[in-house]
Each structure stands twice: as C-alpha cells, then as structure tokens.
Short mmCIF file of C-alpha atoms in Angstrom, two decimals:
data_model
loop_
_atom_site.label_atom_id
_atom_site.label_comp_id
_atom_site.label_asym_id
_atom_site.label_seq_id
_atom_site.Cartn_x
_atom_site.Cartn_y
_atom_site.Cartn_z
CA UNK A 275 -20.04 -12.31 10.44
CA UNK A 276 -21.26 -11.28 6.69
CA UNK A 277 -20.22 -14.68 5.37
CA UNK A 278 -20.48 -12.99 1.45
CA UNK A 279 -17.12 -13.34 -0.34
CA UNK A 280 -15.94 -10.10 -2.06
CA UNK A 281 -15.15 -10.31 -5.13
CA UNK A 282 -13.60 -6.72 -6.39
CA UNK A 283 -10.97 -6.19 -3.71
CA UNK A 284 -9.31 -2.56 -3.69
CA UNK A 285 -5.65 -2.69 -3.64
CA UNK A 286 -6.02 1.62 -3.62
CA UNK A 287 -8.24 2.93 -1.16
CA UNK A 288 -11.36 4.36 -2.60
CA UNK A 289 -11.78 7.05 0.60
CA UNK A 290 -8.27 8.85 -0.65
CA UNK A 291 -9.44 8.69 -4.50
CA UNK A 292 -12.42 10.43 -3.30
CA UNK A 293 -9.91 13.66 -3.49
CA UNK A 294 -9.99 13.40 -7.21
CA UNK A 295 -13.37 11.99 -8.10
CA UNK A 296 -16.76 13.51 -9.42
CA UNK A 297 -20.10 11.51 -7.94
CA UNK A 298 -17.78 9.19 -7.39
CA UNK A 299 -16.34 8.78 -10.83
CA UNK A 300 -12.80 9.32 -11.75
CA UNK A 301 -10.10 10.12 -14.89
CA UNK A 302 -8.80 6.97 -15.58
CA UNK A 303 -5.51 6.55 -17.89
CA UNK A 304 -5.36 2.87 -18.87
CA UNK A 305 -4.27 0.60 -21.94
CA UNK A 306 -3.52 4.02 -23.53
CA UNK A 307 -7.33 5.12 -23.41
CA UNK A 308 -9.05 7.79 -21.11
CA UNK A 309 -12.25 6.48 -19.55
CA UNK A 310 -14.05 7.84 -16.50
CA UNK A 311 -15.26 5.05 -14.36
CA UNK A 312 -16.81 4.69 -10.79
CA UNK A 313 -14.49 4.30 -7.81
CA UNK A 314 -15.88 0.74 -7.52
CA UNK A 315 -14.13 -0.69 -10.30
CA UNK A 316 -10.69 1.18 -9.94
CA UNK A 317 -7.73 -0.05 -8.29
CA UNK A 318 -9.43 -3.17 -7.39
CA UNK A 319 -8.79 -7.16 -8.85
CA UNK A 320 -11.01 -9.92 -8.33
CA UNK A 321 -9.81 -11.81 -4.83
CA UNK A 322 -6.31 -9.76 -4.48
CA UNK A 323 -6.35 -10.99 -1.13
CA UNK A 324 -7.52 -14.35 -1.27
CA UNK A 325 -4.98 -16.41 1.37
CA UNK A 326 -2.65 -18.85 0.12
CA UNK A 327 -1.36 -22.11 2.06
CA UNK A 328 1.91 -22.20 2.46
CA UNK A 329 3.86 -25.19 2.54
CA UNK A 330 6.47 -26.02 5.65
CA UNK A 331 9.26 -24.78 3.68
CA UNK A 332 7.65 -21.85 2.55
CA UNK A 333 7.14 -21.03 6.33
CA UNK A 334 10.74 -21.97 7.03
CA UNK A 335 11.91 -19.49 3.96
CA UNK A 336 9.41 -16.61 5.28
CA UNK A 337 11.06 -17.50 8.80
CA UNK A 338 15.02 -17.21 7.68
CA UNK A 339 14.49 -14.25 5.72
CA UNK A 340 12.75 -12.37 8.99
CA UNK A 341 15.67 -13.62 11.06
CA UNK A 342 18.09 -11.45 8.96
CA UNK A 343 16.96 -8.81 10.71
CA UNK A 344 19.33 -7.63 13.32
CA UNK A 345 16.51 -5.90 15.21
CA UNK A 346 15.01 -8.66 17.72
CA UNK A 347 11.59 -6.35 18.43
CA UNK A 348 11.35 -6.67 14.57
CA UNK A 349 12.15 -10.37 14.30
CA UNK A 350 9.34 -10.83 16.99
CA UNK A 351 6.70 -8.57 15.33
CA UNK A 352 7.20 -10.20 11.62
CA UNK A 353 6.76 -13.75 13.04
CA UNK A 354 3.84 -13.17 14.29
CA UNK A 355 1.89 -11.93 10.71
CA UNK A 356 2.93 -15.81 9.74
CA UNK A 357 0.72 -16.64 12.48
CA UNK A 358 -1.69 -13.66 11.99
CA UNK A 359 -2.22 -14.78 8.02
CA UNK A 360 -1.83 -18.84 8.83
CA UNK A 361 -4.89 -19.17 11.40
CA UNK A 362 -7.29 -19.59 9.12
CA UNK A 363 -5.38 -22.43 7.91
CA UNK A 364 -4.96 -23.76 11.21
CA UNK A 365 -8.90 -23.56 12.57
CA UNK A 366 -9.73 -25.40 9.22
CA UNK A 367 -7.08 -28.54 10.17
CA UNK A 368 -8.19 -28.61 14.02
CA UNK A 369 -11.34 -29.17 12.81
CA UNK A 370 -10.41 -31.68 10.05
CA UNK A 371 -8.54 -33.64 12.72
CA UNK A 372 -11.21 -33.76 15.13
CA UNK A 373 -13.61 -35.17 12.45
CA UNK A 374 -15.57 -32.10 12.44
CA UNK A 375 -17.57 -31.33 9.26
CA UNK A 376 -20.39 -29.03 8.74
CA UNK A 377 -21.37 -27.05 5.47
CA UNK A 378 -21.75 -24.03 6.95
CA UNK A 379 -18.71 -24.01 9.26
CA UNK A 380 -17.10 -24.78 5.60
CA UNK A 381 -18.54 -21.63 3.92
CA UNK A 382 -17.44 -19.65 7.41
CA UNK A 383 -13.66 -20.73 6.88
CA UNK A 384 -14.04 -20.15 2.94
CA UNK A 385 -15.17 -16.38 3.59
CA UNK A 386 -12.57 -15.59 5.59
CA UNK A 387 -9.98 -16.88 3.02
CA UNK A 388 -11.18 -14.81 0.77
CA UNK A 389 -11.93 -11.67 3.03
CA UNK A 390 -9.46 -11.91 5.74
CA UNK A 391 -6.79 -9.60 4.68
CA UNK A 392 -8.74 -7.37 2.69
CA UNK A 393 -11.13 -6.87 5.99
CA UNK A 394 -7.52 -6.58 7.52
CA UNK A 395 -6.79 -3.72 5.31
CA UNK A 396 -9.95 -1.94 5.64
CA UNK A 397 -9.22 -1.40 9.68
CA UNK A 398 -6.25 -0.30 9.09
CA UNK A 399 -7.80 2.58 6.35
CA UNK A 400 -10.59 3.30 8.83
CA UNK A 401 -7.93 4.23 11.80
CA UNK A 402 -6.15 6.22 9.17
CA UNK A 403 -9.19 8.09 8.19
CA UNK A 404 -7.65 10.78 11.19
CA UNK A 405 -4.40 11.22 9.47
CA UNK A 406 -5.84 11.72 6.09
CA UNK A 407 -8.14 14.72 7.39
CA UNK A 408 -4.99 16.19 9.23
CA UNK A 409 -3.03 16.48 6.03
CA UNK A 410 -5.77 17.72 4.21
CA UNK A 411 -5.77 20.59 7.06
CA UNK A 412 -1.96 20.31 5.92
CA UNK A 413 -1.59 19.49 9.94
CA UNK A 414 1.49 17.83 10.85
CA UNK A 415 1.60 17.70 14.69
CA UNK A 416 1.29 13.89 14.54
CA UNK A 417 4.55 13.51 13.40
CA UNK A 418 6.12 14.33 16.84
CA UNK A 419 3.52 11.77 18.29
CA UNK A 420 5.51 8.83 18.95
CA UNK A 421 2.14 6.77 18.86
CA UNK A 422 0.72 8.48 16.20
CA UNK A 423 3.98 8.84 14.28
CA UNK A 424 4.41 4.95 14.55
CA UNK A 425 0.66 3.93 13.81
CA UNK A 426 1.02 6.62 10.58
CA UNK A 427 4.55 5.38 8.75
CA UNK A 428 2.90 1.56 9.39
CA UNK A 429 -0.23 2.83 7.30
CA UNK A 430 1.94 4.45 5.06
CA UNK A 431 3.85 1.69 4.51
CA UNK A 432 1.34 -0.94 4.48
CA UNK A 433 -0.49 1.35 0.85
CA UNK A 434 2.55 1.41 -0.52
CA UNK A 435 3.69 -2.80 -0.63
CA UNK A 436 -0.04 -3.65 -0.49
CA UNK A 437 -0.89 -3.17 -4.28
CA UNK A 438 -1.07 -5.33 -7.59
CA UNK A 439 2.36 -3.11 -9.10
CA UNK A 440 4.57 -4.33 -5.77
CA UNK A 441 2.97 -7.68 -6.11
CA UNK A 442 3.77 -7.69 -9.84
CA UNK A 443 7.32 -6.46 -9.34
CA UNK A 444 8.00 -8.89 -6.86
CA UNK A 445 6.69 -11.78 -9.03
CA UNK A 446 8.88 -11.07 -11.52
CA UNK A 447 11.93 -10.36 -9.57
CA UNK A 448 11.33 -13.91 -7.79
CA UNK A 449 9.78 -15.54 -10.10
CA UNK A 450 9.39 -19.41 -9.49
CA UNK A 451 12.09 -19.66 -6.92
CA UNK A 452 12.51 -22.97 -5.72
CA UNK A 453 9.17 -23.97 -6.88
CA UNK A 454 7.76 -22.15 -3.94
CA UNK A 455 4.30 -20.18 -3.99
CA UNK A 456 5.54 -16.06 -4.33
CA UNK A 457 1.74 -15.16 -4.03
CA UNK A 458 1.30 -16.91 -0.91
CA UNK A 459 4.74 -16.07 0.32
CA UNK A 460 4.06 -12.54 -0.78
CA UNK A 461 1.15 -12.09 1.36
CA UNK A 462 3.30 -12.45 4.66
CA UNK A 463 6.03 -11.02 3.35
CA UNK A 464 4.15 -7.62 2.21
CA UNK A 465 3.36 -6.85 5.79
CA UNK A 466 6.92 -7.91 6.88
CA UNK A 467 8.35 -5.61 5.14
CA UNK A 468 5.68 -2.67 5.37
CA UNK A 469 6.83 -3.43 9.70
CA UNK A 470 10.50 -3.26 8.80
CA UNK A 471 10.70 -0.31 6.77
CA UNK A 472 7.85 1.50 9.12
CA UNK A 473 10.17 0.84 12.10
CA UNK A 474 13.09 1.92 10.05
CA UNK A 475 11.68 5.24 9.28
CA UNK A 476 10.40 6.04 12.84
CA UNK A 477 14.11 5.04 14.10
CA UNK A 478 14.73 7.99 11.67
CA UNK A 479 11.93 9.81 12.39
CA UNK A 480 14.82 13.11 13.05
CA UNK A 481 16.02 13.32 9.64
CA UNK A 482 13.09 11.42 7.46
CA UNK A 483 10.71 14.44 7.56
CA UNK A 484 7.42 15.34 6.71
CA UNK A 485 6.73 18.10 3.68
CA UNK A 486 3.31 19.51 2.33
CA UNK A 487 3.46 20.36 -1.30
CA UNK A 488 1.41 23.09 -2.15
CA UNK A 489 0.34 22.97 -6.16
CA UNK A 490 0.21 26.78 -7.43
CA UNK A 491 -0.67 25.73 -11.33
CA UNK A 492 -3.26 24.74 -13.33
CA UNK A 493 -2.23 21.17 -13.44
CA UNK A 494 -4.30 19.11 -11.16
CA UNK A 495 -1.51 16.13 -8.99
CA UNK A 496 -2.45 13.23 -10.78
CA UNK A 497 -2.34 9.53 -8.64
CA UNK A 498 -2.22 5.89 -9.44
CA UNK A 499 -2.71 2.35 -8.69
CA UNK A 500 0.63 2.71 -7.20
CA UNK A 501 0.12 5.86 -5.00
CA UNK A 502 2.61 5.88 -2.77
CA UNK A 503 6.10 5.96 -4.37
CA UNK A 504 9.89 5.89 -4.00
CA UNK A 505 10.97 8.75 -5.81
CA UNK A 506 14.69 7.29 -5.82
CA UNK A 507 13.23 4.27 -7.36
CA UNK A 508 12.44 6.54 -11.17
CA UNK A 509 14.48 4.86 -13.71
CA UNK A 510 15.73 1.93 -11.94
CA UNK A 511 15.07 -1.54 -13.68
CA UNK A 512 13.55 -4.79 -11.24
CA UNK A 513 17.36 -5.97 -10.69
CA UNK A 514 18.14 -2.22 -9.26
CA UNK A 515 17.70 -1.61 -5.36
CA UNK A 516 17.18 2.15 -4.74
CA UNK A 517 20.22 3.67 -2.77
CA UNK A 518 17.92 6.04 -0.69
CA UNK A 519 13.92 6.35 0.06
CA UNK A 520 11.65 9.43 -0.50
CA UNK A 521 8.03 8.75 -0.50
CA UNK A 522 5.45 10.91 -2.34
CA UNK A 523 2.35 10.43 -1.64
CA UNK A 524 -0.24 12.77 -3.71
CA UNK A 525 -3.54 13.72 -1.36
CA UNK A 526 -5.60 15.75 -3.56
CA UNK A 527 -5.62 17.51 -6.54
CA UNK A 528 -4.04 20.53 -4.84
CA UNK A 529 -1.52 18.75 -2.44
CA UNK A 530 0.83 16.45 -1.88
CA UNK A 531 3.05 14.87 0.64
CA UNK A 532 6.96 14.17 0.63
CA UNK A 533 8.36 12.19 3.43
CA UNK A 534 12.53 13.18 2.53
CA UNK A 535 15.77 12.87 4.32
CA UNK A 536 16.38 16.21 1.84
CA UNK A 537 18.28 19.11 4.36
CA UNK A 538 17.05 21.62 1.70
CA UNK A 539 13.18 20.43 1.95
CA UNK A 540 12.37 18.66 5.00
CA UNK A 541 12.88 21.37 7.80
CA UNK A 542 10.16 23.58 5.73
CA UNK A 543 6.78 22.19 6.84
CA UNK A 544 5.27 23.42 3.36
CA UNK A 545 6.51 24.37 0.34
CA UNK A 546 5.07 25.61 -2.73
CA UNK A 547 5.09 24.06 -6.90
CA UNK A 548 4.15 25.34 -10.15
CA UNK A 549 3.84 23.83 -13.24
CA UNK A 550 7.19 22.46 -13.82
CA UNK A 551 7.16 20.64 -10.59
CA UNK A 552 4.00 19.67 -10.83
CA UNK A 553 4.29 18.05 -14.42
CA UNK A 554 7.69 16.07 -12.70
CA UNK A 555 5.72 14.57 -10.03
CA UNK A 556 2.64 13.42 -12.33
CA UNK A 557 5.51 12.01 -14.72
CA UNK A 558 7.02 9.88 -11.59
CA UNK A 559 3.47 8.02 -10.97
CA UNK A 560 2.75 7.78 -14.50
CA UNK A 561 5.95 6.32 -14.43
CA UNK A 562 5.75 3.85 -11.22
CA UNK A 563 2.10 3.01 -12.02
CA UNK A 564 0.87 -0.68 -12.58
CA UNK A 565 -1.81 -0.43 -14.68
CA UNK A 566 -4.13 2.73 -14.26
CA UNK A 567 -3.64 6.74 -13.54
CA UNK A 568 -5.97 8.73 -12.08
CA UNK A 569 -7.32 12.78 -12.11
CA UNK A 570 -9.68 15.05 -11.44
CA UNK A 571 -9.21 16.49 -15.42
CA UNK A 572 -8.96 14.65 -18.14
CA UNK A 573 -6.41 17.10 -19.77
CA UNK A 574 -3.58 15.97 -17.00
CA UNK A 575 -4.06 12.29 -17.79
CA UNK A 576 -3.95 13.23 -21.99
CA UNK A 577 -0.27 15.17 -21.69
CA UNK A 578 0.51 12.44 -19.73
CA UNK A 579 -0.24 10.44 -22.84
CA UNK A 580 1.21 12.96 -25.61
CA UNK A 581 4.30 13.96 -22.97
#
C-alpha cells in the first residue's frame, strides 16, 4: 500500500483533458485571465476527497433520504456506499476498542482517509478508459450492452456529481442544515445519487439515447471543471430543479457526446455542427463551469471572455 497522502486530488480526469492538451499543458479560462498550465494542477483541490465522519444522525439522514426511493434494488445498492465510505471509520474504532495502538497502523488508516475515494475514483476512470477510446472511434455498440451500458451511465454519472461545482452547488443549496456536516454527508450522497440517476437512465435506456456530435468549424469544443452537464439545467438558479435531463459531454476538440430523450436527435447515431452550434455548446459549459474552462486554442476561451 503507497501509504503517501495526495495532496492535489483531480475532481476532472486528466486522461479525457488529454483530448485538448499540448505536452500536457492546457488553455485555461480562470478569474477572467487566460493561462496555460500543466494537467497536474487543473481541475484538482488539495484533499477533495478527504473522508468525513459522520455523526449517527447524519447516517440516519443519509439512510431516510435513500429510503425514498421506491426502487428496493436501489435502496439496497445506496446503503451499502454508507458502508463502502464508513469502513475506514470503523477499522480505526475496532482497533481503538481493543486497545490497539501503533504509529504506523495510525499513518495506514490516515492515508486511506485521505486517498480512499480518490483511489476509488481512479478505478473507476481506468475501467472507463474502454469507453472513452470507443467514442473517440465514435463507436456506440456498447450502448445495447446491458453490462456495458450499465457500467458506462454509472461512470458517466459518477464525473458528473463527483466535482468541486456539484459539491459547491450543493453546499449552498443545503447549507448548514440542521447543523449537520454537508461535506461529509455529500460524499455518500454523491455516489447515491450518481447510482440512482445511472439506474434511472438505463431503465430508459429506449428513449435516453446516445448522439455523436461532429464539429465542422473552426471553433475547437471547449470543456470545464464541470464537464459533464445538464443542458436543461442553463439558466436555472440553485432553488430551480431541471424538468428534464440531457447530458453533454464534450470528448475532444472535434467531438462531442449528447445523451437526449430528443425524437428529432437521438435515433441519428451522429450528427453534424458548425459554428453556431458549436459557439452554443461552449457558451453552456462556460456557463455551468465552477471555476476553470478549458481548450486546445486560446482564441475559443478569449470569445468566451468578450462573448
């Protein structure tokens, strides 16, 4: 076990900015400046994924609010992540109660606070690596998987409520409620919900379709911190739930991918943009993005800017 604690943990995954970078370096919009840092130190916050303790009645919250859920294969799965993200908590209390105390047992269960979801995200990215490649080949054949389909929309899901903007959003939309501890709570709760609306979308796996977007113009597809969006969610404040979901997800550059309940778009396979579409779609992640934009040109990232 590498029992070093990392510090910068990536909330975007730096294997899908690759599409956009240079040497690994990439256009970065922040602050309202234009800087072109190394993939290292984008999309990343010191200890994102350090583990909270929850309290009992945190538990007991997390534990209601999965029991809404009419779906009982649901209600089983999202029990278990408070289990999955509370072990660590529960190895270092077996051990305090059995009067067991060793320094380097200590620094062990300290890593793995630290490191034990962001590790946790990084297997997910590496089985993902497959799906990434296919889309690039603009391959869609795992969508009639089942098993593929279902291990695809959980990745999917998982990018889009595992970065700093959701956690922000959710912060602030909770705020201190009842005194409880939203980060903590949050990091359950962003996997509950990544299972819900993954199972969701497979039930609807018919209608919620899969659509490459070719780009035809000059104008490189720009991504963010927040890279994965709800395109029903532009222009909605915190209090506002969107009515529907479309995801877009940019890949590269050159393509992009829509996953739409839209008749008119999602029995295509592929479908082509130019400029106007393209400069819409930028404007939507400029739009959901938390703190940073990225691109392969610095010209996208300045009329986002002057736009």
């Amino acid at each position: 076990m590498n029992l070093q604690k990392k510090k910068k943990q990536h909330f975007v995954w730096r294997k899908y900015l690759k599409g956009w970078s240079e040497n690994d370096s990439i256009y970065c919009l922040m602050d309202g400046r234009i800087f072109k840092p190394g993939l290292m130190g984008v999309g990343q916050e010191r200890y994102f994924y350090k583990l909270k303790e929850l309290t009992e009645a945190e538990i007991n919250f997390i534990k209601a609010f999965i029991d809404q859920d009419q779906r009982p294969m649901i209600r089983e799965l999202n029990h278990g992540w408070i289990d999955f993200f509370n072990q660590v908590f529960k190895i270092r209390d077996l051990l305090d109660n059995h009067g067991v105390s060793h320094p380097e047992a200590d620094k062990m269960l300290d890593v793995l606070v630290h490191n034990f979801e962001e590790d946790f995200h990084g297997r997910i990215e590496s089985d993902a690596i497959k799906f990434l490649e296919m889309l690039y080949r603009k391959d869609l054949s795992f969508y009639d998987d089942d098993g593929e389909l279902i291990e695809f929309l959980f990745f999917i899901c998982q990018q889009y409520f595992r970065t700093q903007n959701i956690d922000s959003k959710v912060r602030a939309a909770i705020g201190s409620f009842k005194g409880f501890n939203v980060d903590g709570m949050w990091s359950v709760l962003r996997h509950t919900s990544a299972t819900s609306v993954g199972f969701s979308l497979y039930q609807d796996r018919a209608d919620f379709r899969p659509v490459i977007i070719e780009n035809t113009s000059n104008i490189p597809f720009v991504t963010g911190d927040q890279p994965i969006i709800n395109t029903h969610a532009i222009g909605l404040s915190l209090e506002e739930v969107p009515s529907e979901l479309e995801f877009y997800y940019p890949l590269t550059p050159k393509l992009a991918l829509l996953l739409t309940r839209n008749p008119d778009l999602n029995r295509k396979g592929t479908i082509s943009v130019g400029e106007e579409k393209v400069t819409m779609y930028n404007g939507f992640i400029y739009s959901q993005a938390g703190k940073q934009v990225y691109s392969s040109e610095r010209d996208a990232l300045e009329q986002l800017l002057n736009g």
